[in-house]
Amino acid sequence: MGGCNDATSEKTLEPHSVLFDSVTVIDAKSGERANYYVLISGNKIVEVSDKPIESPSNCTVVNGKGKYLIPGLWDAHVHVTFTPGLEQSMFPLFLGNGITSIRDTGGLIDEILPWKEKSLKEPNSTPRLFIAGPLLDGYPNVYNGSPGRPEISVGLKSEEEAIKMVDSLAVAGVDLIKSYEMLSPDLFNTILAAAKKYNLPVTGHVPLSVDAIEASDAGLRSMEHLRNVEMSCSSDFDSLLQARKRMLAKGTDYPGGELRSDIHSAQRMHAFKTFDEQRASQVLAAFKKNGTWQIPTIALTTGGMNRLYEDEEWTKTFKFLPETIETEWIAAANKAKEKQSSDISLAHGEWVLMMVKKLKDSRIKVLAGTDTPIGFLTPGFSLHKELEMLVKGGMQPLEAIESATLLPAMYFNVQDSIGTIDKNMIADLVLLEANPLSDITNTRKINAVVRNGSYYNRKALDSLLNSN
Ligand SMILES: [Zn+2]
């Protein structure tokens, strides 16, 4: 193949032609296609064929024998600006782990916007970024800048304020709106109506003052962490809701974080113990009927069960963090190791695993998201842990891949340009050394990543990961 370069010896960052020669192509639309040929030119996939493709001049040919090509991955729940000093490491850690698109689910608008602009300006070296702006919370708000709760929310006090906030976020260019737990039913509905004007999906934690079925019926597009859904699946769902409303009414002088913790302490364990199959199927039926997507963040919510902070393979990923952050995480991990996991965190993990199976069986759409950098979930690496946990929860490996490729693309209605491997799609791809369908943890065996047509071989990926 005259004029072609060998991709294994060369680091190529500028978009040009790349030919994957006899590779196994895997995506959620077509399943597994062995011995395929995929040609990329500029930032597009220009041909996908089971017949050999003539390589154009000046192209890179990648020998795909024994390798697996999947669409670029998404992490659908991240907080780029959560930890000061970590922001600038987020993009390289995502890209270095094959994550070519991310959905930021909460950060102050002035802090997240520059990252959005950077990702638009430099599409070949950053993941595509979808943003929500701040958590729209009621008052008292939870993430208010108090210790352990960085200021990533706004506490709304009136309907006028809520409408103004949604207007300003829409003008600023957010891709979705995030509603939070302390909202009153009125403010929650106001936000949904205001976002509808702009066609912006609203995702959220189910407000403590609202039942999960009500929230779904009201038009909440997606729910994060299955948060507060456990209370709605209890046989005592109604008395628990009334008790929450009383606590919220009495607690207006409390800091939001404390008030929320008190309510959770009073109700969650009881909710897990009084889980009611029949009531849960009503909740799931509402999600199905309304098209309420779920982002269970299962690697996070099984944290007490998995104790990643004492898993030596896992804590090795901390070395890719900036040094000061690495030191902080190691200290926090050592502290966490000394404590036993609480009964409630174990019950929570069991419950979420069970619910993931039910979501799958009910054919409710699930997105893979991690909540990184919260909960020792190292940016980038944690998405692969999330995929592993989704399979542990009962998904097939291809379904887990779908939740991190095609489904998030559909969520934002960009499935015509990303999420599958087809002609005319944008070239966001991950080349794996082993088959992810036989073992989902093979998504970690990354040989190369293509972002918007730019080819990152293993060496280039390692230097991205080590750039922090
Ligand atoms: Zn989050």
Coordinates of C-alpha atoms and ligand atoms in Angstrom, one line a residue:
M1 CA 0.0 0.0 0.0
G2 CA 2.2 2.8 -1.3
G3 CA 2.0 6.1 0.3
C4 CA 0.3 4.7 3.4
N5 CA 1.7 5.1 6.9
D6 CA 1.8 2.5 9.6
A7 CA -0.4 3.8 12.4
T8 CA 1.4 1.9 15.1
S9 CA 4.6 3.9 14.6
E10 CA 3.2 7.3 14.0
K11 CA 1.2 9.7 16.1
T12 CA -1.2 11.5 13.9
L13 CA -3.3 14.3 15.2
E14 CA -4.3 16.1 12.1
P15 CA -7.5 14.8 10.4
H16 CA -6.7 13.0 7.2
S17 CA -7.6 9.5 5.8
V18 CA -7.5 6.5 8.0
L19 CA -8.4 3.0 6.8
F20 CA -9.3 0.2 9.3
D21 CA -8.4 -3.0 7.5
S22 CA -10.4 -6.2 8.3
V23 CA -11.6 -5.0 11.7
T24 CA -14.6 -6.3 13.7
V25 CA -17.1 -3.4 13.9
I26 CA -19.4 -3.3 16.9
D27 CA -22.3 -0.9 17.5
A28 CA -25.7 -0.9 19.0
K29 CA -27.5 -0.7 15.7
S30 CA -25.8 -3.5 13.7
G31 CA -24.3 -5.6 16.4
E32 CA -21.1 -7.3 15.5
R33 CA -19.7 -7.2 12.0
A34 CA -16.5 -9.2 11.5
N35 CA -13.9 -8.5 8.8
Y36 CA -15.0 -5.1 7.9
Y37 CA -13.3 -2.1 6.3
V38 CA -13.9 1.4 7.6
L39 CA -12.5 4.5 5.8
I40 CA -12.3 7.9 7.5
S41 CA -11.6 11.1 5.6
G42 CA -11.4 14.4 7.3
N43 CA -13.7 14.2 10.3
K44 CA -16.2 11.7 8.7
I45 CA -16.6 8.0 8.2
V46 CA -16.8 7.9 4.4
E47 CA -17.2 4.2 3.9
V48 CA -18.1 1.1 5.9
S49 CA -17.9 -2.2 3.9
D50 CA -17.5 -5.9 4.1
K51 CA -15.4 -5.7 0.9
P52 CA -11.8 -4.4 0.9
I53 CA -11.6 -0.6 0.3
E54 CA -8.9 0.8 -2.0
S55 CA -6.8 3.1 0.3
P56 CA -6.5 6.7 -1.0
S57 CA -3.0 8.2 -1.1
N58 CA -1.6 9.7 2.0
C59 CA -3.7 7.6 4.3
T60 CA -2.9 5.7 7.5
V61 CA -3.8 2.0 7.3
V62 CA -4.6 0.3 10.6
N63 CA -4.4 -3.5 10.6
G64 CA -7.6 -4.3 12.3
K65 CA -7.1 -8.1 12.5
G66 CA -8.1 -9.3 16.0
K67 CA -9.2 -5.8 16.9
Y68 CA -12.7 -4.3 17.6
L69 CA -14.0 -0.9 16.6
I70 CA -16.7 0.7 18.7
P71 CA -18.3 4.2 18.5
G72 CA -16.7 6.8 20.8
L73 CA -18.0 6.5 24.3
W74 CA -20.0 8.9 26.4
D75 CA -20.1 9.6 30.1
A76 CA -23.5 11.1 30.6
H77 CA -23.1 12.3 34.2
V78 CA -20.0 14.4 34.9
H79 CA -19.1 17.6 36.8
V80 CA -16.2 19.2 34.9
T81 CA -15.9 22.1 37.4
F82 CA -16.6 20.3 40.6
T83 CA -13.0 20.1 42.0
P84 CA -10.8 23.2 41.7
G85 CA -7.5 22.2 40.1
L86 CA -8.9 19.2 38.3
E87 CA -10.9 21.0 35.6
Q88 CA -8.0 21.2 33.1
S89 CA -7.3 17.4 33.5
M90 CA -10.8 16.3 32.8
F91 CA -10.8 16.5 29.0
P92 CA -7.4 14.6 28.5
L93 CA -8.5 11.9 31.0
F94 CA -11.8 11.4 29.1
L95 CA -10.2 11.4 25.7
G96 CA -7.4 9.1 26.9
N97 CA -10.1 6.6 28.0
G98 CA -12.1 6.6 24.7
I99 CA -14.7 9.0 25.9
T100 CA -15.5 11.4 23.1
S101 CA -18.7 13.0 24.4
I102 CA -19.7 14.1 27.9
R103 CA -22.8 15.5 29.5
D104 CA -22.1 17.9 32.3
T105 CA -24.8 17.7 34.8
G106 CA -24.1 20.7 37.0
G107 CA -21.7 23.6 37.3
L108 CA -22.0 27.4 37.6
I109 CA -22.6 28.7 34.1
D110 CA -19.6 31.1 34.1
E111 CA -17.4 28.3 35.1
I112 CA -18.6 25.6 32.6
L113 CA -19.1 27.9 29.6
P114 CA -15.4 28.4 28.9
W115 CA -15.0 24.6 28.7
K116 CA -17.9 24.4 26.3
E117 CA -16.3 27.0 24.1
K118 CA -13.0 25.2 24.2
S119 CA -14.6 22.0 23.1
L120 CA -16.4 23.7 20.2
K121 CA -13.2 25.4 19.1
E122 CA -10.9 22.4 19.5
P123 CA -13.1 19.4 18.5
N124 CA -10.1 17.3 17.5
S125 CA -8.5 17.4 20.9
T126 CA -11.4 17.6 23.4
P127 CA -14.5 15.6 24.0
R128 CA -17.8 17.0 22.8
L129 CA -19.5 18.7 25.7
F130 CA -23.2 19.1 26.5
I131 CA -23.9 21.3 29.6
A132 CA -26.7 21.9 32.0
G133 CA -25.3 24.9 33.9
P134 CA -26.1 25.1 37.6
L135 CA -28.4 22.7 39.5
L136 CA -31.7 24.6 39.8
D137 CA -32.6 24.0 43.4
G138 CA -35.2 25.4 45.8
Y139 CA -34.4 27.2 49.0
P140 CA -32.4 26.3 51.1
N141 CA -30.3 24.8 48.3
V142 CA -27.9 21.9 48.8
Y143 CA -24.7 22.7 46.9
N144 CA -24.2 26.2 48.3
G145 CA -20.5 26.4 48.8
S146 CA -20.4 25.0 52.3
P147 CA -17.7 22.4 53.1
G148 CA -17.9 19.4 50.9
R149 CA -20.7 21.0 48.8
P150 CA -19.1 23.3 46.2
E151 CA -21.3 26.0 44.9
I152 CA -22.7 24.4 41.8
S153 CA -26.4 25.3 42.3
V154 CA -28.7 28.2 42.6
G155 CA -31.4 28.4 45.3
L156 CA -34.6 29.7 43.7
K157 CA -37.2 31.4 45.8
S158 CA -39.9 32.4 43.4
E159 CA -41.5 31.4 40.1
E160 CA -40.3 34.7 38.5
E161 CA -36.8 33.9 39.6
A162 CA -37.0 30.4 38.1
I163 CA -38.3 31.6 34.8
K164 CA -35.6 34.3 34.6
M165 CA -33.0 31.7 35.4
V166 CA -34.1 29.3 32.7
D167 CA -34.3 32.2 30.2
S168 CA -30.8 33.2 30.9
L169 CA -29.4 29.7 30.7
A170 CA -31.1 29.2 27.4
V171 CA -29.6 32.4 26.1
A172 CA -26.2 31.3 27.4
G173 CA -26.4 28.1 25.3
V174 CA -27.1 25.2 27.7
D175 CA -28.1 21.9 26.2
L176 CA -30.3 20.8 29.1
I177 CA -31.6 22.0 32.4
K178 CA -31.0 20.2 35.7
S179 CA -33.6 20.4 38.4
Y180 CA -32.7 19.5 42.0
E181 CA -34.1 18.0 45.2
M182 CA -35.2 21.0 47.3
L183 CA -37.6 22.4 44.7
S184 CA -41.3 22.8 45.7
P185 CA -43.8 21.2 43.3
D186 CA -44.7 24.6 42.0
L187 CA -41.1 25.7 41.2
F188 CA -40.4 22.2 39.7
N189 CA -43.4 22.6 37.3
T190 CA -42.4 26.2 36.6
I191 CA -38.9 25.0 35.5
L192 CA -40.4 22.3 33.3
A193 CA -42.7 24.7 31.6
A194 CA -40.0 27.3 31.1
A195 CA -37.5 24.8 29.6
K196 CA -40.2 23.5 27.3
K197 CA -40.4 26.9 25.6
Y198 CA -36.8 26.4 24.5
N199 CA -37.1 22.7 23.8
L200 CA -34.5 22.0 26.5
P201 CA -34.8 18.6 28.2
V202 CA -34.9 18.7 31.9
T203 CA -33.0 16.1 33.9
G204 CA -33.0 15.9 37.7
H205 CA -33.1 14.4 41.0
V206 CA -36.7 13.7 41.8
P207 CA -37.6 16.6 44.2
L208 CA -38.1 15.5 47.8
S209 CA -41.6 17.2 47.7
V210 CA -42.7 15.2 44.6
D211 CA -43.5 11.6 44.0
A212 CA -41.4 9.9 41.2
I213 CA -44.6 9.1 39.2
E214 CA -45.8 12.7 39.5
A215 CA -42.3 13.9 38.3
S216 CA -42.4 11.6 35.4
D217 CA -46.0 12.6 34.5
A218 CA -45.0 16.2 34.7
G219 CA -42.5 15.8 31.9
L220 CA -39.1 15.3 33.7
R221 CA -37.1 13.9 30.7
S222 CA -34.6 11.9 32.8
M223 CA -33.7 11.1 36.4
E224 CA -30.2 10.9 37.8
H225 CA -29.1 8.2 40.3
L226 CA -32.6 6.9 40.7
R227 CA -32.5 9.5 43.4
N228 CA -35.6 9.5 45.7
V229 CA -37.2 6.8 43.5
E230 CA -36.6 4.4 46.3
M231 CA -39.2 6.3 48.5
S232 CA -41.7 6.0 45.7
C233 CA -41.2 2.3 45.4
S234 CA -42.1 1.7 49.1
S235 CA -45.5 0.4 50.2
D236 CA -45.5 3.5 52.4
F237 CA -44.8 5.9 49.5
D238 CA -47.6 8.3 50.3
S239 CA -47.0 8.6 54.1
L240 CA -43.3 9.0 53.3
L241 CA -44.1 11.8 50.9
Q242 CA -46.3 13.6 53.4
A243 CA -43.6 13.3 56.1
R244 CA -41.0 14.8 53.7
K245 CA -43.3 17.7 52.9
R246 CA -43.6 18.4 56.7
M247 CA -39.8 18.2 57.2
L248 CA -39.3 20.6 54.3
A249 CA -41.8 23.0 55.6
K250 CA -40.2 23.0 59.1
G251 CA -36.6 23.1 57.9
T252 CA -36.5 26.4 55.9
D253 CA -33.9 27.8 58.3
Y254 CA -31.6 24.8 58.0
P255 CA -28.6 24.6 55.6
G256 CA -30.0 22.7 52.6
G257 CA -27.4 19.9 52.7
E258 CA -28.3 19.1 56.3
L259 CA -32.0 19.2 55.7
R260 CA -31.6 16.8 52.8
S261 CA -29.4 14.5 54.9
D262 CA -32.0 14.5 57.7
I263 CA -34.8 13.6 55.4
H264 CA -32.7 10.8 53.8
S265 CA -31.7 9.4 57.2
A266 CA -35.3 9.4 58.2
Q267 CA -36.7 7.6 55.1
R268 CA -34.2 5.7 52.9
M269 CA -33.6 2.6 55.0
H270 CA -37.3 2.3 55.6
A271 CA -37.9 2.6 51.9
F272 CA -35.5 -0.2 51.1
K273 CA -37.1 -2.4 53.7
T274 CA -40.6 -1.7 52.5
F275 CA -39.8 -2.1 48.8
D276 CA -43.1 -3.1 47.1
E277 CA -43.0 -5.0 43.8
Q278 CA -46.4 -3.9 42.8
R279 CA -45.8 -0.3 43.6
A280 CA -42.4 -0.5 41.8
S281 CA -44.0 -1.8 38.7
Q282 CA -46.4 1.2 38.7
V283 CA -43.4 3.5 38.9
L284 CA -41.6 1.7 36.1
A285 CA -44.8 1.7 34.0
A286 CA -45.0 5.5 34.4
F287 CA -41.3 5.9 33.3
K288 CA -42.0 3.6 30.3
K289 CA -45.2 5.4 29.3
N290 CA -43.7 8.9 29.6
G291 CA -40.3 8.0 28.2
T292 CA -38.5 9.0 31.4
W293 CA -34.8 8.0 30.8
Q294 CA -32.7 6.9 33.7
I295 CA -29.0 7.5 34.6
P296 CA -28.5 5.2 37.5
T297 CA -24.8 6.0 38.0
I298 CA -24.4 2.5 39.3
A299 CA -20.7 2.7 39.9
L300 CA -21.4 5.5 42.3
T301 CA -24.5 4.1 44.0
T302 CA -22.8 0.7 44.7
G303 CA -19.9 2.6 46.3
G304 CA -20.4 1.2 49.8
M305 CA -20.5 -2.3 48.3
N306 CA -17.5 -2.0 45.9
R307 CA -15.2 0.1 48.2
L308 CA -13.2 1.2 45.2
Y309 CA -10.9 3.1 47.6
E310 CA -9.4 -0.1 48.9
D311 CA -9.2 -1.8 45.5
E312 CA -5.5 -1.5 44.5
E313 CA -6.1 -1.9 40.8
W314 CA -8.6 1.0 41.1
T315 CA -6.5 3.4 43.2
K316 CA -3.7 3.1 40.7
T317 CA -5.8 5.3 38.4
F318 CA -5.3 8.1 41.0
K319 CA -1.8 8.6 39.7
F320 CA -3.2 10.2 36.5
L321 CA -4.7 13.0 38.7
P322 CA -2.7 16.2 39.3
E323 CA -0.4 15.6 42.2
T324 CA -2.2 17.7 44.8
I325 CA -5.5 16.1 43.9
E326 CA -3.9 12.6 44.0
T327 CA -2.6 13.3 47.5
E328 CA -6.1 14.4 48.6
W329 CA -7.7 11.3 47.2
I330 CA -5.2 9.0 48.7
A331 CA -5.7 10.6 52.1
A332 CA -9.5 10.4 51.7
A333 CA -9.3 6.8 50.6
N334 CA -7.2 5.8 53.6
K335 CA -9.8 7.4 55.9
A336 CA -12.6 5.7 54.1
K337 CA -10.9 2.3 54.4
E338 CA -11.0 2.5 58.2
K339 CA -14.7 2.6 58.3
Q340 CA -17.1 -0.2 57.6
S341 CA -19.7 0.4 54.9
S342 CA -23.0 1.5 56.5
D343 CA -26.0 -0.8 56.3
I344 CA -27.8 1.9 54.3
S345 CA -25.0 2.1 51.7
L346 CA -25.1 -1.7 51.3
A347 CA -28.9 -1.8 51.0
H348 CA -28.7 1.1 48.5
G349 CA -26.2 -0.9 46.3
E350 CA -28.4 -4.0 46.3
W351 CA -31.5 -2.0 45.5
V352 CA -29.8 -0.2 42.6
L353 CA -28.5 -3.4 41.1
M354 CA -32.0 -4.9 41.3
M355 CA -33.5 -1.7 39.7
V356 CA -31.1 -1.8 36.8
K357 CA -32.4 -5.2 35.9
K358 CA -36.0 -4.0 36.2
L359 CA -35.2 -1.0 34.0
K360 CA -33.7 -3.3 31.4
D361 CA -36.7 -5.7 31.6
S362 CA -39.1 -2.8 31.3
R363 CA -37.1 -1.5 28.2
I364 CA -36.7 1.9 29.9
K365 CA -33.8 3.9 28.3
V366 CA -30.7 3.9 30.5
L367 CA -27.6 6.1 30.0
A368 CA -24.1 5.3 31.3
G369 CA -23.0 8.0 33.6
T370 CA -20.6 8.1 36.6
D371 CA -20.8 11.4 38.5
T372 CA -17.0 11.8 38.3
P373 CA -15.1 13.2 40.0
I374 CA -17.3 12.4 43.0
G375 CA -16.9 9.1 45.0
F376 CA -13.3 8.2 44.0
L377 CA -14.5 7.8 40.4
T378 CA -11.5 8.9 38.4
P379 CA -12.5 10.9 35.3
G380 CA -12.4 8.7 32.2
F381 CA -11.5 5.4 33.9
S382 CA -14.8 5.4 35.8
L383 CA -16.9 5.1 32.7
H384 CA -15.4 1.6 32.2
K385 CA -16.3 0.7 35.7
E386 CA -19.9 2.0 35.1
L387 CA -20.1 -0.3 32.0
E388 CA -18.9 -3.3 34.1
M389 CA -21.5 -2.5 36.8
L390 CA -24.3 -2.2 34.3
V391 CA -23.5 -5.7 33.1
K392 CA -23.3 -6.9 36.7
G393 CA -26.8 -5.4 37.1
G394 CA -28.1 -7.6 34.3
M395 CA -27.4 -5.8 31.0
Q396 CA -25.8 -7.6 28.0
P397 CA -22.5 -6.1 27.1
L398 CA -24.0 -4.7 23.9
E399 CA -26.7 -3.1 25.9
A400 CA -24.1 -1.5 28.1
I401 CA -22.3 -0.2 25.0
E402 CA -25.6 1.1 23.7
S403 CA -26.1 3.1 26.9
A404 CA -22.8 4.8 26.4
T405 CA -23.0 5.4 22.6
L406 CA -26.3 5.3 20.7
L407 CA -28.7 6.2 23.5
P408 CA -26.9 9.3 24.7
A409 CA -26.8 10.5 21.1
M410 CA -30.5 9.9 20.8
Y411 CA -31.0 11.8 24.1
F412 CA -29.6 14.9 22.4
N413 CA -31.1 14.0 19.0
V414 CA -27.6 13.8 17.4
Q415 CA -27.9 10.1 16.4
D416 CA -27.6 11.0 12.7
S417 CA -24.1 12.2 13.3
I418 CA -22.7 10.1 16.2
G419 CA -23.4 6.9 18.2
T420 CA -23.0 4.3 15.5
I421 CA -20.5 3.3 12.9
D422 CA -22.0 4.1 9.5
K423 CA -21.2 6.1 6.4
N424 CA -21.4 9.9 6.9
M425 CA -21.2 9.7 10.7
I426 CA -18.6 11.8 12.5
A427 CA -15.4 9.8 13.1
D428 CA -15.5 9.4 16.9
L429 CA -14.2 5.8 17.4
V430 CA -12.4 3.5 19.9
L431 CA -10.3 0.6 18.7
L432 CA -10.0 -2.2 21.2
E433 CA -7.5 -5.0 21.6
A434 CA -10.2 -7.6 22.7
N435 CA -13.9 -8.2 22.2
P436 CA -16.1 -6.2 24.6
L437 CA -19.0 -8.5 23.9
S438 CA -17.3 -11.5 25.4
D439 CA -16.1 -9.4 28.4
I440 CA -17.2 -5.8 29.0
T441 CA -14.0 -5.0 30.8
N442 CA -12.3 -5.3 27.4
T443 CA -13.5 -1.7 26.8
R444 CA -10.4 -0.8 28.8
K445 CA -8.0 -2.4 26.4
I446 CA -7.8 0.6 24.2
N447 CA -5.4 0.5 21.2
A448 CA -6.5 3.8 19.6
V449 CA -9.1 6.6 19.8
V450 CA -10.4 8.7 16.9
R451 CA -11.9 12.0 17.7
N452 CA -13.4 14.1 14.9
G453 CA -11.1 12.3 12.5
S454 CA -7.9 12.7 14.5
Y455 CA -6.1 9.5 15.3
Y456 CA -4.6 8.9 18.7
N457 CA -2.5 5.8 18.9
R458 CA -1.5 4.2 22.2
K459 CA 1.5 6.4 22.6
A460 CA -0.6 9.5 22.0
L461 CA -3.2 8.3 24.5
D462 CA -0.6 7.7 27.1
S463 CA 0.8 11.1 26.7
L464 CA -2.7 12.6 27.1
L465 CA -3.2 10.6 30.3
N466 CA 0.1 11.6 31.7
S467 CA -0.3 15.3 30.8
N468 CA -1.7 16.2 34.2
Ligands
ZN1 ZN -24.0 14.6 39.7

